[in-house]
Amino acid sequence: MEMKRASRTANVPANATKVSGPCDRGYYCDEGSTIANRSKCAEDQFCAEGTTQPLACPADRALTCSSSESTSCADGSACLYDRCTGLNATVYCDDDKFQFELCASFFSARFRNEGDVGCPKDSGCATFHKLSKSVDRLYTLNRIDTIVEIFAMFVALLALFPCFDPNAIKLMNYLNLYVLMVVDLIIQAAVLTVAYEQDFENVAESIVVAGCWDFSYAFVTVDGLVNDISFIQVLGWFEFFLGIGSAVSARYEIGKGEEDRIPGILFLSIVMLLLEAAISVVDFFIFTIGAKEDFDDLTESVFAEAGVVDKFSSCVKFDRA
């Protein structure tokens, strides 16, 4: 369907005002981008920034509802910002700088799962939903991993004290080697899998390009999120290999008599365990928490931004999901 340009009247409308600079989005001006009388777009029109003529919106534009009265939509989907969300938005006005399809799918993902009405597979909503789950999984896994590694370090240090019964020391060593270290390696493998399963960098870039947030804010926050994920990946490999080294060296020494032990091997195992625990603490408290906070900030921002631009969304064409 092609858009029809709305006719302009010769008379200046009563709501026209004097402005300077580019004509704001939602208005049309005589000169488009100079000092001129500006007129507000009608409800069924769309005006990009700097436009001289409004565009008539298509007949099948966004279905309206009442958010304040919790009006239910005909398709049973939720009513958010006075628009039914159970439809898959496609931008009809090409000169609209706010990509409604991408941005709206992001905030609507907070209310529905992949495969629900309005959130079909391979859509922006589904992508955002997967991204959100990945960030939550990274946070949970790294938090558990940090607790396990601190506990393993504590047990390893206790086993060095000669005041404990030899059987108790042996029990602590075996607890560390066959339980805690194994659990730690499994969690680290899971962290690396989750960190690499989503293409954070490309998705983040598409978020910035879409203009879902103020560009400068979005760039800083999204850039921070991508950097945090990169550090989580790098530190995850360090932790994984240190965990293997610590487990192998400990296994080599544990169970041997004093006369058979190689000086320094057990000490090396403990040092690697301490390093792994230290890296895990930094990984969780700086980069993992930072990534989650950045992602939550972006989620809240796009949710608020979607409400701001909704008054212009009457010129958005919707197709069934």
mmCIF file of C-alpha atoms in Angstrom:
data_model
loop_
_atom_site.group_PDB
_atom_site.id
_atom_site.type_symbol
_atom_site.label_atom_id
_atom_site.label_comp_id
_atom_site.label_asym_id
_atom_site.label_seq_id
_atom_site.Cartn_x
_atom_site.Cartn_y
_atom_site.Cartn_z
ATOM 1 C CA MET A 1 0.000 0.000 0.000
ATOM 2 C CA GLU A 2 1.357 3.414 -0.916
ATOM 3 C CA MET A 3 1.042 6.416 1.313
ATOM 4 C CA LYS A 4 -0.899 9.332 0.016
ATOM 5 C CA ARG A 5 0.354 12.788 0.740
ATOM 6 C CA ALA A 6 -2.236 14.769 2.659
ATOM 7 C CA SER A 7 -3.363 17.941 0.998
ATOM 8 C CA ARG A 8 -2.331 21.199 2.556
ATOM 9 C CA THR A 9 -4.699 24.068 3.020
ATOM 10 C CA ALA A 10 -3.853 27.531 1.861
ATOM 11 C CA ASN A 11 -4.783 29.042 5.188
ATOM 12 C CA VAL A 12 -2.500 28.739 8.209
ATOM 13 C CA PRO A 13 -4.174 26.549 10.840
ATOM 14 C CA ALA A 14 -5.212 28.039 14.159
ATOM 15 C CA ASN A 15 -2.683 25.904 16.024
ATOM 16 C CA ALA A 16 0.254 27.207 13.964
ATOM 17 C CA THR A 17 3.115 28.762 15.962
ATOM 18 C CA LYS A 18 6.339 30.579 15.203
ATOM 19 C CA VAL A 19 9.453 28.409 15.532
ATOM 20 C CA SER A 20 13.065 28.513 14.427
ATOM 21 C CA GLY A 21 15.341 25.752 13.225
ATOM 22 C CA PRO A 22 14.251 22.368 11.844
ATOM 23 C CA CYS A 23 10.559 21.606 12.040
ATOM 24 C CA ASP A 24 9.994 19.163 14.916
ATOM 25 C CA ARG A 25 8.742 15.673 14.443
ATOM 26 C CA GLY A 26 4.957 15.723 14.648
ATOM 27 C CA TYR A 27 4.734 19.088 12.869
ATOM 28 C CA TYR A 28 5.076 20.341 9.292
ATOM 29 C CA CYS A 29 6.471 23.728 8.270
ATOM 30 C CA ASP A 30 6.285 25.943 5.213
ATOM 31 C CA GLU A 31 10.014 25.683 4.613
ATOM 32 C CA GLY A 32 10.694 22.443 6.429
ATOM 33 C CA SER A 33 13.870 23.578 8.164
ATOM 34 C CA THR A 34 13.791 27.364 8.416
ATOM 35 C CA ILE A 35 11.987 29.961 10.498
ATOM 36 C CA ALA A 36 8.376 29.404 9.524
ATOM 37 C CA ASN A 37 4.863 28.788 10.710
ATOM 38 C CA ARG A 38 4.511 25.217 11.897
ATOM 39 C CA SER A 39 1.330 23.204 12.010
ATOM 40 C CA LYS A 40 0.659 20.138 14.086
ATOM 41 C CA CYS A 41 0.028 16.871 12.303
ATOM 42 C CA ALA A 42 -3.487 15.506 12.553
ATOM 43 C CA GLU A 43 -4.116 12.222 14.365
ATOM 44 C CA ASP A 44 -4.220 10.324 11.071
ATOM 45 C CA GLN A 45 -1.067 11.934 9.656
ATOM 46 C CA PHE A 46 2.660 11.476 10.083
ATOM 47 C CA CYS A 47 5.271 14.252 10.019
ATOM 48 C CA ALA A 48 8.976 13.449 10.130
ATOM 49 C CA GLU A 49 11.448 16.056 11.372
ATOM 50 C CA GLY A 50 11.868 18.894 8.871
ATOM 51 C CA THR A 51 8.921 17.877 6.705
ATOM 52 C CA THR A 52 6.925 20.369 4.632
ATOM 53 C CA GLN A 53 3.931 18.134 4.014
ATOM 54 C CA PRO A 54 2.301 15.571 6.311
ATOM 55 C CA LEU A 55 1.795 12.014 5.130
ATOM 56 C CA ALA A 56 -1.565 10.322 5.466
ATOM 57 C CA CYS A 57 -1.392 7.231 7.660
ATOM 58 C CA PRO A 58 -2.565 3.886 6.262
ATOM 59 C CA ALA A 59 -5.998 2.588 7.137
ATOM 60 C CA ASP A 60 -4.581 -0.451 8.943
ATOM 61 C CA ARG A 61 -2.432 1.542 11.345
ATOM 62 C CA ALA A 62 -1.904 0.542 14.968
ATOM 63 C CA LEU A 63 -5.002 -0.708 16.765
ATOM 64 C CA THR A 64 -5.843 1.578 19.658
ATOM 65 C CA CYS A 65 -7.040 0.655 23.115
ATOM 66 C CA SER A 66 -7.145 2.233 26.566
ATOM 67 C CA SER A 67 -4.196 1.409 28.839
ATOM 68 C CA SER A 68 -5.681 3.321 31.790
ATOM 69 C CA GLU A 69 -8.909 1.331 31.620
ATOM 70 C CA SER A 70 -7.105 -1.971 30.924
ATOM 71 C CA THR A 71 -9.024 -2.454 27.706
ATOM 72 C CA SER A 72 -8.527 -5.916 26.220
ATOM 73 C CA CYS A 73 -7.622 -6.155 22.552
ATOM 74 C CA ALA A 74 -9.635 -8.151 20.044
ATOM 75 C CA ASP A 75 -6.839 -10.706 19.684
ATOM 76 C CA GLY A 76 -6.551 -11.103 23.455
ATOM 77 C CA SER A 77 -3.143 -9.419 23.673
ATOM 78 C CA ALA A 78 -2.092 -6.811 26.221
ATOM 79 C CA CYS A 79 -2.811 -3.110 25.850
ATOM 80 C CA LEU A 80 0.395 -1.121 26.353
ATOM 81 C CA TYR A 81 0.649 2.626 25.849
ATOM 82 C CA ASP A 82 -2.816 2.620 24.236
ATOM 83 C CA ARG A 83 -1.680 0.221 21.493
ATOM 84 C CA CYS A 84 -2.480 -3.481 21.146
ATOM 85 C CA THR A 85 0.744 -5.487 21.398
ATOM 86 C CA GLY A 86 -0.501 -8.698 19.800
ATOM 87 C CA LEU A 87 0.479 -7.509 16.364
ATOM 88 C CA ASN A 88 3.853 -7.524 14.708
ATOM 89 C CA ALA A 89 4.789 -3.898 13.980
ATOM 90 C CA THR A 90 6.435 -2.954 10.699
ATOM 91 C CA VAL A 91 7.554 0.605 10.073
ATOM 92 C CA TYR A 92 5.437 2.148 7.347
ATOM 93 C CA CYS A 93 6.940 5.626 7.339
ATOM 94 C CA ASP A 94 10.502 5.098 6.121
ATOM 95 C CA ASP A 95 11.674 8.520 7.283
ATOM 96 C CA ASP A 96 10.721 7.825 10.886
ATOM 97 C CA LYS A 97 14.022 7.781 12.793
ATOM 98 C CA PHE A 98 12.560 5.636 15.585
ATOM 99 C CA GLN A 99 12.386 2.035 14.394
ATOM 100 C CA PHE A 100 9.157 1.041 16.045
ATOM 101 C CA GLU A 101 9.318 -2.633 15.100
ATOM 102 C CA LEU A 102 12.677 -3.251 16.761
ATOM 103 C CA CYS A 103 12.237 -0.998 19.776
ATOM 104 C CA ALA A 104 8.646 -1.925 20.568
ATOM 105 C CA SER A 105 9.503 -5.613 20.357
ATOM 106 C CA PHE A 106 12.207 -5.055 22.960
ATOM 107 C CA PHE A 107 9.982 -3.614 25.631
ATOM 108 C CA SER A 108 7.069 -5.929 24.841
ATOM 109 C CA ALA A 109 9.417 -8.883 25.458
ATOM 110 C CA ARG A 110 9.150 -8.047 29.156
ATOM 111 C CA PHE A 111 5.518 -9.148 29.067
ATOM 112 C CA ARG A 112 5.599 -12.235 26.875
ATOM 113 C CA ASN A 113 7.727 -15.222 25.962
ATOM 114 C CA GLU A 114 9.013 -16.325 22.596
ATOM 115 C CA GLY A 115 6.207 -17.921 20.611
ATOM 116 C CA ASP A 116 3.444 -15.895 22.302
ATOM 117 C CA VAL A 117 1.150 -13.661 20.266
ATOM 118 C CA GLY A 118 3.187 -10.620 19.289
ATOM 119 C CA CYS A 119 6.498 -12.380 19.919
ATOM 120 C CA PRO A 120 7.024 -14.864 17.053
ATOM 121 C CA LYS A 121 10.253 -16.800 16.601
ATOM 122 C CA ASP A 122 13.097 -14.933 14.881
ATOM 123 C CA SER A 123 11.467 -11.584 15.729
ATOM 124 C CA GLY A 124 13.112 -8.701 17.579
ATOM 125 C CA CYS A 125 11.042 -9.636 20.616
ATOM 126 C CA ALA A 126 12.382 -13.209 20.562
ATOM 127 C CA THR A 127 15.957 -11.941 20.159
ATOM 128 C CA PHE A 128 15.609 -9.581 23.087
ATOM 129 C CA HIS A 129 14.005 -12.322 25.184
ATOM 130 C CA LYS A 130 16.931 -14.669 24.518
ATOM 131 C CA LEU A 131 19.389 -11.878 25.276
ATOM 132 C CA SER A 132 17.631 -11.143 28.548
ATOM 133 C CA LYS A 133 17.721 -14.810 29.580
ATOM 134 C CA SER A 134 21.434 -15.014 28.715
ATOM 135 C CA VAL A 135 22.263 -12.018 30.919
ATOM 136 C CA ASP A 136 20.237 -13.493 33.798
ATOM 137 C CA ARG A 137 21.958 -16.875 33.385
ATOM 138 C CA LEU A 138 25.412 -15.279 33.379
ATOM 139 C CA TYR A 139 24.551 -13.448 36.583
ATOM 140 C CA THR A 140 23.231 -16.581 38.318
ATOM 141 C CA LEU A 141 26.039 -18.891 37.153
ATOM 142 C CA ASN A 142 28.843 -16.482 38.054
ATOM 143 C CA ARG A 143 27.304 -15.816 41.460
ATOM 144 C CA ILE A 144 27.149 -19.554 42.236
ATOM 145 C CA ASP A 145 30.651 -20.059 40.825
ATOM 146 C CA THR A 146 32.076 -17.322 43.054
ATOM 147 C CA ILE A 147 30.514 -18.905 46.144
ATOM 148 C CA VAL A 148 31.855 -22.362 45.201
ATOM 149 C CA GLU A 149 35.387 -21.076 44.556
ATOM 150 C CA ILE A 150 35.554 -19.071 47.791
ATOM 151 C CA PHE A 151 34.374 -22.139 49.707
ATOM 152 C CA ALA A 152 36.921 -24.358 47.899
ATOM 153 C CA MET A 153 39.695 -21.899 48.734
ATOM 154 C CA PHE A 154 38.618 -21.882 52.404
ATOM 155 C CA VAL A 155 38.616 -25.704 52.535
ATOM 156 C CA ALA A 156 42.049 -25.899 50.850
ATOM 157 C CA LEU A 157 43.571 -23.477 53.369
ATOM 158 C CA LEU A 158 42.027 -25.332 56.315
ATOM 159 C CA ALA A 159 43.579 -28.577 55.071
ATOM 160 C CA LEU A 160 47.043 -27.018 55.452
ATOM 161 C CA PHE A 161 46.743 -26.678 59.220
ATOM 162 C CA PRO A 162 48.417 -29.636 60.980
ATOM 163 C CA CYS A 163 46.158 -29.243 64.026
ATOM 164 C CA PHE A 164 43.391 -31.149 62.266
ATOM 165 C CA ASP A 165 43.080 -34.911 62.392
ATOM 166 C CA PRO A 166 44.770 -36.569 59.364
ATOM 167 C CA ASN A 167 41.479 -38.177 58.390
ATOM 168 C CA ALA A 168 39.743 -34.778 58.503
ATOM 169 C CA ILE A 169 42.468 -33.281 56.303
ATOM 170 C CA LYS A 170 42.117 -36.168 53.876
ATOM 171 C CA LEU A 171 38.330 -35.680 53.809
ATOM 172 C CA MET A 172 38.721 -31.948 53.081
ATOM 173 C CA ASN A 173 41.188 -32.641 50.279
ATOM 174 C CA TYR A 174 38.882 -35.166 48.658
ATOM 175 C CA LEU A 175 35.895 -32.822 49.093
ATOM 176 C CA ASN A 176 37.833 -30.143 47.275
ATOM 177 C CA LEU A 177 39.192 -32.365 44.527
ATOM 178 C CA TYR A 178 36.226 -34.576 43.690
ATOM 179 C CA VAL A 179 33.292 -32.278 44.500
ATOM 180 C CA LEU A 180 34.065 -28.559 44.599
ATOM 181 C CA MET A 181 36.619 -28.462 41.774
ATOM 182 C CA VAL A 182 34.431 -30.617 39.538
ATOM 183 C CA VAL A 183 31.381 -28.432 40.204
ATOM 184 C CA ASP A 184 33.491 -25.334 39.541
ATOM 185 C CA LEU A 185 34.672 -26.626 36.143
ATOM 186 C CA ILE A 186 31.125 -27.564 35.125
ATOM 187 C CA ILE A 187 29.842 -24.094 36.057
ATOM 188 C CA GLN A 188 32.709 -22.404 34.210
ATOM 189 C CA ALA A 189 31.940 -24.416 31.080
ATOM 190 C CA ALA A 190 28.302 -23.325 31.393
ATOM 191 C CA VAL A 191 29.340 -19.662 31.814
ATOM 192 C CA LEU A 192 31.443 -19.771 28.647
ATOM 193 C CA THR A 193 28.626 -21.473 26.723
ATOM 194 C CA VAL A 194 26.100 -18.812 27.740
ATOM 195 C CA ALA A 195 28.561 -15.966 27.115
ATOM 196 C CA TYR A 196 29.117 -17.128 23.539
ATOM 197 C CA GLU A 197 25.616 -18.396 22.650
ATOM 198 C CA GLN A 198 24.259 -14.912 21.888
ATOM 199 C CA ASP A 199 25.843 -12.441 19.487
ATOM 200 C CA PHE A 200 25.849 -9.616 22.029
ATOM 201 C CA GLU A 201 27.971 -7.283 19.926
ATOM 202 C CA ASN A 202 25.826 -7.375 16.765
ATOM 203 C CA VAL A 203 22.561 -7.204 18.702
ATOM 204 C CA ALA A 204 23.871 -4.247 20.695
ATOM 205 C CA GLU A 205 24.912 -2.513 17.478
ATOM 206 C CA SER A 206 21.436 -2.975 16.011
ATOM 207 C CA ILE A 207 19.970 -1.483 19.189
ATOM 208 C CA VAL A 208 22.042 1.681 18.784
ATOM 209 C CA VAL A 209 21.331 1.964 15.053
ATOM 210 C CA ALA A 210 17.604 1.561 15.696
ATOM 211 C CA GLY A 211 17.627 4.695 17.847
ATOM 212 C CA CYS A 212 15.642 3.082 20.650
ATOM 213 C CA TRP A 213 17.282 5.456 23.114
ATOM 214 C CA ASP A 214 19.034 8.791 23.093
ATOM 215 C CA PHE A 215 22.092 7.979 20.974
ATOM 216 C CA SER A 216 24.825 9.225 23.324
ATOM 217 C CA TYR A 217 23.297 7.420 26.293
ATOM 218 C CA ALA A 218 22.651 4.266 24.291
ATOM 219 C CA PHE A 219 26.179 4.198 22.896
ATOM 220 C CA VAL A 220 27.796 4.501 26.331
ATOM 221 C CA THR A 221 25.511 1.953 27.983
ATOM 222 C CA VAL A 222 25.463 -0.585 25.155
ATOM 223 C CA ASP A 223 29.220 -0.224 24.735
ATOM 224 C CA GLY A 224 29.599 -0.906 28.463
ATOM 225 C CA LEU A 225 27.415 -4.002 28.175
ATOM 226 C CA VAL A 226 29.448 -5.393 25.269
ATOM 227 C CA ASN A 227 32.736 -4.698 27.074
ATOM 228 C CA ASP A 228 31.470 -6.391 30.244
ATOM 229 C CA ILE A 229 30.473 -9.495 28.269
ATOM 230 C CA SER A 230 33.897 -9.536 26.577
ATOM 231 C CA PHE A 231 35.656 -9.425 29.955
ATOM 232 C CA ILE A 232 33.391 -12.192 31.254
ATOM 233 C CA GLN A 233 34.430 -14.347 28.292
ATOM 234 C CA VAL A 234 38.166 -13.676 28.751
ATOM 235 C CA LEU A 235 38.116 -14.116 32.535
ATOM 236 C CA GLY A 236 35.978 -17.224 32.103
ATOM 237 C CA TRP A 237 38.750 -18.877 30.086
ATOM 238 C CA PHE A 238 41.333 -17.893 32.712
ATOM 239 C CA GLU A 239 39.182 -19.390 35.465
ATOM 240 C CA PHE A 240 38.558 -22.547 33.448
ATOM 241 C CA PHE A 241 42.240 -23.269 32.776
ATOM 242 C CA LEU A 242 43.301 -22.316 36.310
ATOM 243 C CA GLY A 243 40.643 -24.696 37.608
ATOM 244 C CA ILE A 244 41.996 -27.518 35.450
ATOM 245 C CA GLY A 245 45.572 -26.777 36.534
ATOM 246 C CA SER A 246 44.622 -26.650 40.192
ATOM 247 C CA ALA A 247 42.639 -29.900 39.987
ATOM 248 C CA VAL A 248 45.380 -31.785 38.084
ATOM 249 C CA SER A 249 48.164 -30.691 40.428
ATOM 250 C CA ALA A 250 46.062 -31.441 43.511
ATOM 251 C CA ARG A 251 45.139 -34.870 42.159
ATOM 252 C CA TYR A 252 48.824 -35.588 41.529
ATOM 253 C CA GLU A 253 49.739 -34.898 45.164
ATOM 254 C CA ILE A 254 46.719 -35.952 47.209
ATOM 255 C CA GLY A 255 46.996 -39.487 48.525
ATOM 256 C CA LYS A 256 50.783 -39.609 48.416
ATOM 257 C CA GLY A 257 52.887 -40.062 51.501
ATOM 258 C CA GLU A 258 55.133 -37.267 52.709
ATOM 259 C CA GLU A 259 58.216 -38.946 51.275
ATOM 260 C CA ASP A 260 56.681 -39.252 47.784
ATOM 261 C CA ARG A 261 55.459 -35.684 47.424
ATOM 262 C CA ILE A 262 57.184 -33.235 45.101
ATOM 263 C CA PRO A 263 57.840 -29.968 46.969
ATOM 264 C CA GLY A 264 55.823 -27.085 45.608
ATOM 265 C CA ILE A 265 53.197 -29.032 43.607
ATOM 266 C CA LEU A 266 50.522 -28.813 46.298
ATOM 267 C CA PHE A 267 51.501 -25.201 46.955
ATOM 268 C CA LEU A 268 51.128 -24.468 43.218
ATOM 269 C CA SER A 269 47.662 -26.023 43.257
ATOM 270 C CA ILE A 270 46.588 -23.791 46.135
ATOM 271 C CA VAL A 271 48.052 -20.679 44.470
ATOM 272 C CA MET A 272 46.103 -21.416 41.282
ATOM 273 C CA LEU A 273 42.976 -21.960 43.361
ATOM 274 C CA LEU A 274 43.499 -18.601 45.094
ATOM 275 C CA LEU A 275 44.028 -16.865 41.749
ATOM 276 C CA GLU A 276 40.911 -18.472 40.330
ATOM 277 C CA ALA A 277 38.856 -17.342 43.325
ATOM 278 C CA ALA A 278 40.228 -13.787 43.047
ATOM 279 C CA ILE A 279 39.413 -13.623 39.319
ATOM 280 C CA SER A 280 35.960 -15.029 40.011
ATOM 281 C CA VAL A 281 35.267 -12.280 42.570
ATOM 282 C CA VAL A 282 36.358 -9.582 40.094
ATOM 283 C CA ASP A 283 34.396 -11.271 37.310
ATOM 284 C CA PHE A 284 31.172 -11.319 39.308
ATOM 285 C CA PHE A 285 31.243 -8.111 41.339
ATOM 286 C CA ILE A 286 32.572 -5.857 38.561
ATOM 287 C CA PHE A 287 31.772 -7.244 35.125
ATOM 288 C CA THR A 288 28.789 -9.575 35.664
ATOM 289 C CA ILE A 289 26.905 -7.164 37.909
ATOM 290 C CA GLY A 290 27.911 -4.342 35.549
ATOM 291 C CA ALA A 291 26.517 -6.195 32.524
ATOM 292 C CA LYS A 292 23.218 -6.897 34.276
ATOM 293 C CA GLU A 293 22.875 -3.286 35.439
ATOM 294 C CA ASP A 294 23.596 -1.982 31.916
ATOM 295 C CA PHE A 295 21.073 -4.370 30.400
ATOM 296 C CA ASP A 296 18.424 -3.478 32.986
ATOM 297 C CA ASP A 297 19.065 0.231 32.351
ATOM 298 C CA LEU A 298 18.543 -0.258 28.627
ATOM 299 C CA THR A 299 15.370 -2.253 29.224
ATOM 300 C CA GLU A 300 13.929 0.479 31.430
ATOM 301 C CA SER A 301 15.013 3.163 28.966
ATOM 302 C CA VAL A 302 13.368 1.588 25.943
ATOM 303 C CA PHE A 303 10.230 0.986 27.989
ATOM 304 C CA ALA A 304 10.061 4.691 28.864
ATOM 305 C CA GLU A 305 11.069 5.795 25.359
ATOM 306 C CA ALA A 306 8.345 3.657 23.803
ATOM 307 C CA GLY A 307 5.814 5.598 25.867
ATOM 308 C CA VAL A 308 7.236 8.927 24.709
ATOM 309 C CA VAL A 309 7.096 8.147 20.989
ATOM 310 C CA ASP A 310 3.767 6.360 21.145
ATOM 311 C CA LYS A 311 1.901 9.553 20.265
ATOM 312 C CA PHE A 312 3.572 9.303 16.839
ATOM 313 C CA SER A 313 2.909 5.591 16.351
ATOM 314 C CA SER A 314 -0.464 6.092 14.667
ATOM 315 C CA CYS A 315 1.470 5.987 11.401
ATOM 316 C CA VAL A 316 2.740 2.459 12.000
ATOM 317 C CA LYS A 317 1.356 -0.351 9.873
ATOM 318 C CA PHE A 318 0.774 -3.660 11.679
ATOM 319 C CA ASP A 319 0.741 -7.175 10.308
ATOM 320 C CA ARG A 320 -0.426 -10.266 12.107
ATOM 321 C CA ALA A 321 2.397 -12.080 13.898
#
